[in-house]
């Protein structure tokens, strides 16, 4: 996979040389190129921002450097994007759609991602609109990490690239670890333990030492269901009851969730004794 990142702080991406992402790059599974937006300015101050039309606080990123940067990066060529591929343009912004594991999986199947890292109050809206009409761009995604505001898109790119890179075939030593982790089946992950058996007076649950793989799988599934019900009711509400077995349904019922007439889980108020 090829990843291009355009912004005013290309050095911000240095952590992508470390750990799993760094190894994916040295083994050739992933290519990441950071570009300095100011290389496409033409004034002595290398200006990338200006005051907003309509007034208001802060500055907006000017469209011209972005347009030229995208012209150059999307042209590919020697050292550029993959031959014959079209790019998915990803615009990190708190105004975007949520970045999820499903989106990470979608991105991991693409040959080429191009990120535009905005700063200040964001990028002139015409940049994304014009990019969406370009033949080299397959789609433009405005994507948010969550309901909070970062100082710019770079930190979001670090997160998105790491989430995507670990899904690329060959990147993780043991790909089995992908199948049971949080969010792959709409649930949070069950708690995990390693040696020693007792630590600071707390024992590893006996069942995990029993060697009974069926009971262990059930215990892990129930733990995941209970944890999800406790901290992420939105994920329970999004589950399809038809995809769960009877034991799953019993565990969720005990945690206060039952299938409603619309085929979705709904919370049941706790019984209060008279
Ligand atoms: N840029 C600023 N805030 C952001 C957020 N929450 N997600 C993605 N990009 C951002």
CSV table of C-alpha atoms and ligand atoms in Angstrom, one decimal:
chain,number,residue,atom,x,y,z
A,1,UNK,CA,0.0,0.0,0.0
A,2,UNK,CA,1.1,3.5,-0.8
A,3,UNK,CA,0.3,6.4,1.6
A,4,UNK,CA,1.0,10.1,0.9
A,5,UNK,CA,0.5,12.7,3.6
A,6,UNK,CA,0.4,16.4,2.8
A,7,UNK,CA,0.6,19.1,5.6
A,8,UNK,CA,2.7,21.8,7.1
A,9,UNK,CA,4.4,19.5,9.7
A,10,UNK,CA,5.8,16.5,7.8
A,11,UNK,CA,8.1,15.8,10.8
A,12,UNK,CA,5.1,15.0,12.8
A,13,UNK,CA,4.9,11.7,11.1
A,14,UNK,CA,8.3,10.5,12.4
A,15,UNK,CA,6.6,7.9,14.7
A,16,UNK,CA,5.5,6.0,11.6
A,17,UNK,CA,9.1,4.8,11.4
A,18,UNK,CA,8.7,2.9,14.6
A,19,UNK,CA,7.3,-0.4,15.7
A,20,UNK,CA,4.8,-2.3,13.5
A,21,UNK,CA,4.3,0.5,11.0
A,22,UNK,CA,8.1,1.1,10.7
A,23,UNK,CA,8.6,-2.7,10.1
A,24,UNK,CA,5.9,-2.7,7.4
A,25,UNK,CA,7.7,0.1,5.7
A,26,UNK,CA,11.2,-1.6,5.8
A,27,UNK,CA,9.8,-4.8,4.5
A,28,UNK,CA,8.1,-3.0,1.6
A,29,UNK,CA,4.5,-3.8,2.6
A,30,UNK,CA,3.8,-0.1,3.2
A,31,UNK,CA,5.3,3.0,1.6
A,32,UNK,CA,4.7,6.3,3.4
A,33,UNK,CA,5.7,9.7,1.9
A,34,UNK,CA,5.2,12.9,3.8
A,35,UNK,CA,5.1,16.2,1.8
A,36,UNK,CA,5.5,19.7,3.0
A,37,UNK,CA,2.6,21.8,1.8
A,38,UNK,CA,4.8,24.9,1.9
A,39,UNK,CA,6.7,23.5,-1.1
A,40,UNK,CA,3.8,24.6,-3.2
A,41,UNK,CA,3.7,28.2,-2.0
A,42,UNK,CA,5.2,31.0,-4.1
A,43,UNK,CA,5.6,33.9,-1.7
A,44,UNK,CA,8.6,34.7,0.5
A,45,UNK,CA,6.6,33.9,3.7
A,46,UNK,CA,5.4,30.6,2.3
A,47,UNK,CA,1.9,31.5,3.3
A,48,UNK,CA,-0.7,28.7,3.6
A,49,UNK,CA,-3.6,30.5,5.4
A,50,UNK,CA,-5.8,33.6,5.1
A,51,UNK,CA,-8.8,35.2,6.9
A,52,UNK,CA,-12.2,33.5,6.5
A,53,UNK,CA,-14.8,34.8,4.2
A,54,UNK,CA,-17.8,35.8,6.3
A,55,UNK,CA,-15.7,36.8,9.2
A,56,UNK,CA,-15.1,34.9,12.4
A,57,UNK,CA,-12.2,33.8,14.5
A,58,UNK,CA,-9.1,32.0,13.2
A,59,UNK,CA,-7.5,31.4,9.8
A,60,UNK,CA,-8.5,29.1,6.9
A,61,UNK,CA,-6.0,27.2,4.7
A,62,UNK,CA,-5.8,28.7,1.2
A,63,UNK,CA,-6.9,26.5,-1.7
A,64,UNK,CA,-4.0,27.3,-4.1
A,65,UNK,CA,-1.1,25.4,-2.3
A,66,UNK,CA,-3.5,22.5,-1.7
A,67,UNK,CA,-4.5,22.4,-5.4
A,68,UNK,CA,-0.9,22.4,-6.6
A,69,UNK,CA,0.2,19.8,-4.0
A,70,UNK,CA,-2.6,17.5,-5.0
A,71,UNK,CA,-1.8,18.0,-8.7
A,72,UNK,CA,1.8,16.9,-8.0
A,73,UNK,CA,1.1,14.0,-5.6
A,74,UNK,CA,-1.8,12.6,-7.6
A,75,UNK,CA,0.3,12.7,-10.8
A,76,UNK,CA,2.3,9.8,-9.3
A,77,UNK,CA,5.1,9.0,-11.7
A,78,UNK,CA,8.6,8.0,-10.5
A,79,UNK,CA,8.5,7.5,-6.8
A,80,UNK,CA,4.8,8.3,-6.8
A,81,UNK,CA,1.6,6.5,-6.5
A,82,UNK,CA,1.0,2.9,-7.7
A,83,UNK,CA,0.7,2.6,-11.4
A,84,UNK,CA,-2.8,2.6,-12.7
A,85,UNK,CA,-4.3,3.1,-9.2
A,86,UNK,CA,-6.8,5.8,-8.1
A,87,UNK,CA,-6.3,7.3,-4.7
A,88,UNK,CA,-8.8,7.5,-1.8
A,89,UNK,CA,-8.4,11.1,-0.5
A,90,UNK,CA,-8.8,11.1,3.3
A,91,UNK,CA,-9.4,14.5,5.0
A,92,UNK,CA,-9.1,14.2,8.8
A,93,UNK,CA,-11.5,16.7,10.4
A,94,UNK,CA,-13.7,16.8,13.5
A,95,UNK,CA,-16.6,17.4,11.0
A,96,UNK,CA,-16.1,14.0,9.3
A,97,UNK,CA,-17.7,10.6,9.7
A,98,UNK,CA,-16.4,8.5,12.5
A,99,UNK,CA,-13.3,6.4,11.9
A,100,UNK,CA,-14.1,2.8,12.8
A,101,UNK,CA,-12.5,-0.6,12.5
A,102,UNK,CA,-14.8,-1.2,9.5
A,103,UNK,CA,-13.3,1.8,7.8
A,104,UNK,CA,-9.8,0.7,8.7
A,105,UNK,CA,-10.6,-2.6,7.0
A,106,UNK,CA,-11.9,-0.9,3.9
A,107,UNK,CA,-8.7,1.3,3.7
A,108,UNK,CA,-6.5,-1.8,4.2
A,109,UNK,CA,-7.9,-3.2,0.9
A,110,UNK,CA,-7.0,-0.1,-1.1
A,111,UNK,CA,-3.8,0.5,-3.0
A,112,UNK,CA,-3.4,4.2,-2.3
A,113,UNK,CA,-4.4,6.6,0.4
A,114,UNK,CA,-3.6,10.3,0.3
A,115,UNK,CA,-4.1,12.4,3.5
A,116,UNK,CA,-4.5,16.1,3.7
A,117,UNK,CA,-3.7,17.5,7.1
A,118,UNK,CA,-5.5,20.7,7.9
A,119,UNK,CA,-4.5,23.1,10.6
A,120,UNK,CA,-6.1,26.3,11.9
A,121,UNK,CA,-9.9,26.4,11.2
A,122,UNK,CA,-9.6,23.9,8.3
A,123,UNK,CA,-9.0,23.8,4.6
A,124,UNK,CA,-11.0,26.0,2.1
A,125,UNK,CA,-14.0,23.7,1.3
A,126,UNK,CA,-13.4,23.9,-2.5
A,127,UNK,CA,-10.3,21.8,-2.2
A,128,UNK,CA,-12.2,18.6,-1.2
A,129,UNK,CA,-15.0,19.5,-3.7
A,130,UNK,CA,-12.5,19.9,-6.6
A,131,UNK,CA,-10.6,16.7,-5.6
A,132,UNK,CA,-13.7,14.7,-5.6
A,133,UNK,CA,-14.2,15.5,-9.3
A,134,UNK,CA,-10.6,14.5,-10.3
A,135,UNK,CA,-10.1,11.3,-12.3
A,136,UNK,CA,-7.1,10.2,-10.1
A,137,UNK,CA,-9.3,10.3,-7.0
A,138,UNK,CA,-11.7,7.4,-6.4
A,139,UNK,CA,-13.5,9.0,-3.5
A,140,UNK,CA,-13.0,11.7,-0.8
A,141,UNK,CA,-13.6,10.8,2.8
A,142,UNK,CA,-13.9,13.4,5.6
A,143,UNK,CA,-13.1,11.3,8.7
A,144,UNK,CA,-13.2,12.1,12.4
A,145,UNK,CA,-11.4,10.3,15.2
A,146,UNK,CA,-14.0,11.3,17.7
A,147,UNK,CA,-16.0,14.1,19.2
A,148,UNK,CA,-13.1,16.4,20.2
A,149,UNK,CA,-11.0,18.9,18.4
A,150,UNK,CA,-7.3,18.3,17.7
A,151,UNK,CA,-4.9,21.0,16.6
A,152,UNK,CA,-4.5,19.5,13.2
A,153,UNK,CA,-4.9,16.4,11.1
A,154,UNK,CA,-1.4,14.9,11.7
A,155,UNK,CA,-2.2,13.1,15.0
A,156,UNK,CA,-5.3,11.6,13.3
A,157,UNK,CA,-3.1,10.4,10.4
A,158,UNK,CA,-0.8,8.6,12.9
A,159,UNK,CA,-3.8,6.8,14.3
A,160,UNK,CA,-5.4,6.0,11.0
A,161,UNK,CA,-2.2,4.7,9.4
A,162,UNK,CA,-1.4,2.5,12.4
A,163,UNK,CA,-4.9,1.1,12.5
A,164,UNK,CA,-4.7,0.3,8.7
A,165,UNK,CA,-1.1,-0.9,8.5
A,166,UNK,CA,-1.6,-3.6,11.1
A,167,UNK,CA,-4.4,-5.1,9.0
A,168,UNK,CA,-2.2,-5.4,5.8
A,169,UNK,CA,-1.5,-9.0,5.0
A,170,UNK,CA,2.0,-10.0,6.4
A,171,UNK,CA,2.3,-7.1,8.8
A,172,UNK,CA,1.3,-8.9,12.1
A,173,UNK,CA,3.4,-11.8,13.1
A,174,UNK,CA,0.3,-13.8,14.2
A,175,UNK,CA,-2.8,-12.7,12.2
A,176,UNK,CA,-5.0,-14.7,14.5
A,177,UNK,CA,-4.8,-11.8,16.9
A,178,UNK,CA,-6.9,-9.8,14.5
A,179,UNK,CA,-9.9,-12.1,14.7
A,180,UNK,CA,-10.7,-11.8,18.4
A,181,UNK,CA,-9.8,-8.2,19.2
A,182,UNK,CA,-12.2,-5.4,20.2
A,183,UNK,CA,-14.5,-4.1,17.5
A,184,UNK,CA,-14.1,-6.9,14.9
A,185,UNK,CA,-17.4,-8.5,15.9
A,186,UNK,CA,-19.0,-5.3,17.3
A,187,UNK,CA,-18.0,-6.2,20.8
A,188,UNK,CA,-15.2,-5.0,23.1
A,189,UNK,CA,-12.5,-7.5,23.9
A,190,UNK,CA,-12.6,-9.9,26.9
A,191,UNK,CA,-10.0,-9.3,29.6
A,192,UNK,CA,-6.7,-11.1,29.2
A,193,UNK,CA,-4.2,-12.5,31.7
A,194,UNK,CA,-0.7,-14.0,31.7
A,195,UNK,CA,1.6,-15.5,34.3
A,196,UNK,CA,2.0,-15.4,37.3
A,197,UNK,CA,-1.2,-17.1,38.4
A,198,UNK,CA,-1.5,-14.9,41.5
A,199,UNK,CA,-0.3,-11.3,41.4
A,200,UNK,CA,-0.7,-8.9,44.4
A,201,UNK,CA,-3.4,-11.2,45.8
A,202,UNK,CA,-5.4,-11.3,42.6
A,203,UNK,CA,-5.9,-14.8,41.0
A,204,UNK,CA,-6.3,-15.4,37.2
A,205,UNK,CA,-9.9,-16.7,36.8
A,206,UNK,CA,-9.8,-20.5,37.4
A,207,UNK,CA,-11.6,-21.3,34.2
A,208,UNK,CA,-8.7,-19.9,32.0
A,209,UNK,CA,-6.5,-22.5,33.7
A,210,UNK,CA,-8.9,-25.4,33.2
A,211,UNK,CA,-7.8,-26.4,29.7
A,212,UNK,CA,-11.5,-26.7,28.8
A,213,UNK,CA,-11.5,-24.8,25.5
A,214,UNK,CA,-15.3,-24.8,25.1
A,215,UNK,CA,-15.8,-23.3,28.6
A,216,UNK,CA,-13.0,-20.8,28.0
A,217,UNK,CA,-14.5,-19.6,24.8
A,218,UNK,CA,-17.9,-19.2,26.5
A,219,UNK,CA,-16.4,-17.3,29.4
A,220,UNK,CA,-14.5,-15.0,27.0
A,221,UNK,CA,-17.7,-14.4,25.0
A,222,UNK,CA,-19.7,-13.6,28.1
A,223,UNK,CA,-17.0,-11.3,29.4
A,224,UNK,CA,-17.0,-9.4,26.1
A,225,UNK,CA,-20.8,-9.1,26.1
A,226,UNK,CA,-20.9,-7.9,29.7
A,227,UNK,CA,-18.1,-5.4,29.2
A,228,UNK,CA,-19.7,-4.1,26.1
A,229,UNK,CA,-23.1,-3.7,27.9
A,230,UNK,CA,-21.4,-1.9,30.8
A,231,UNK,CA,-19.4,0.7,28.9
A,232,UNK,CA,-20.7,0.8,25.3
A,233,UNK,CA,-24.5,0.6,25.2
A,234,UNK,CA,-24.4,2.1,21.7
A,235,UNK,CA,-22.5,-1.0,20.5
A,236,UNK,CA,-25.1,-3.3,22.1
A,237,UNK,CA,-27.9,-1.3,20.4
A,238,UNK,CA,-26.2,-1.8,17.1
A,239,UNK,CA,-25.9,-5.6,17.4
A,240,UNK,CA,-28.2,-7.9,15.4
A,241,UNK,CA,-29.9,-10.3,17.8
A,242,UNK,CA,-30.3,-12.8,15.0
A,243,UNK,CA,-26.5,-13.2,14.9
A,244,UNK,CA,-26.2,-14.2,18.5
A,245,UNK,CA,-26.7,-17.6,20.1
A,246,UNK,CA,-29.0,-18.4,23.1
A,247,UNK,CA,-26.2,-18.1,25.6
A,248,UNK,CA,-25.3,-14.7,24.2
A,249,UNK,CA,-28.9,-13.6,24.5
A,250,UNK,CA,-29.1,-14.9,28.1
A,251,UNK,CA,-25.9,-13.0,29.1
A,252,UNK,CA,-27.2,-9.8,27.5
A,253,UNK,CA,-30.6,-10.2,29.2
A,254,UNK,CA,-28.8,-10.6,32.6
A,255,UNK,CA,-27.0,-7.3,31.7
A,256,UNK,CA,-30.3,-5.6,31.0
A,257,UNK,CA,-30.7,-5.9,27.2
A,258,UNK,CA,-33.4,-7.8,25.4
A,259,UNK,CA,-34.4,-7.9,21.7
A,260,UNK,CA,-37.3,-5.6,21.0
A,261,UNK,CA,-40.1,-5.9,18.4
A,262,UNK,CA,-38.0,-4.0,15.9
A,263,UNK,CA,-35.4,-6.7,16.0
A,264,UNK,CA,-32.9,-4.5,17.9
A,265,UNK,CA,-31.7,-4.7,21.5
A,266,UNK,CA,-33.3,-2.4,23.9
A,267,UNK,CA,-32.4,-1.8,27.6
A,268,UNK,CA,-34.9,-3.2,30.2
A,269,UNK,CA,-35.3,-1.1,33.3
A,270,UNK,CA,-34.0,-3.0,36.4
A,271,UNK,CA,-36.8,-4.6,38.5
A,272,UNK,CA,-37.2,-2.7,41.7
A,273,UNK,CA,-38.8,-4.9,44.5
A,274,UNK,CA,-41.8,-3.3,46.2
B,1,LIG,N1,-8.6,17.3,13.2
B,1,LIG,C1,-9.0,18.1,14.3
B,1,LIG,N2,-9.8,17.4,15.1
B,1,LIG,C2,-9.9,16.1,14.5
B,1,LIG,C3,-10.6,15.0,14.9
B,1,LIG,N3,-11.4,14.9,16.0
B,1,LIG,N4,-10.5,13.9,14.1
B,1,LIG,C4,-9.8,14.0,12.9
B,1,LIG,N5,-9.2,15.1,12.5
B,1,LIG,C5,-9.2,16.1,13.3
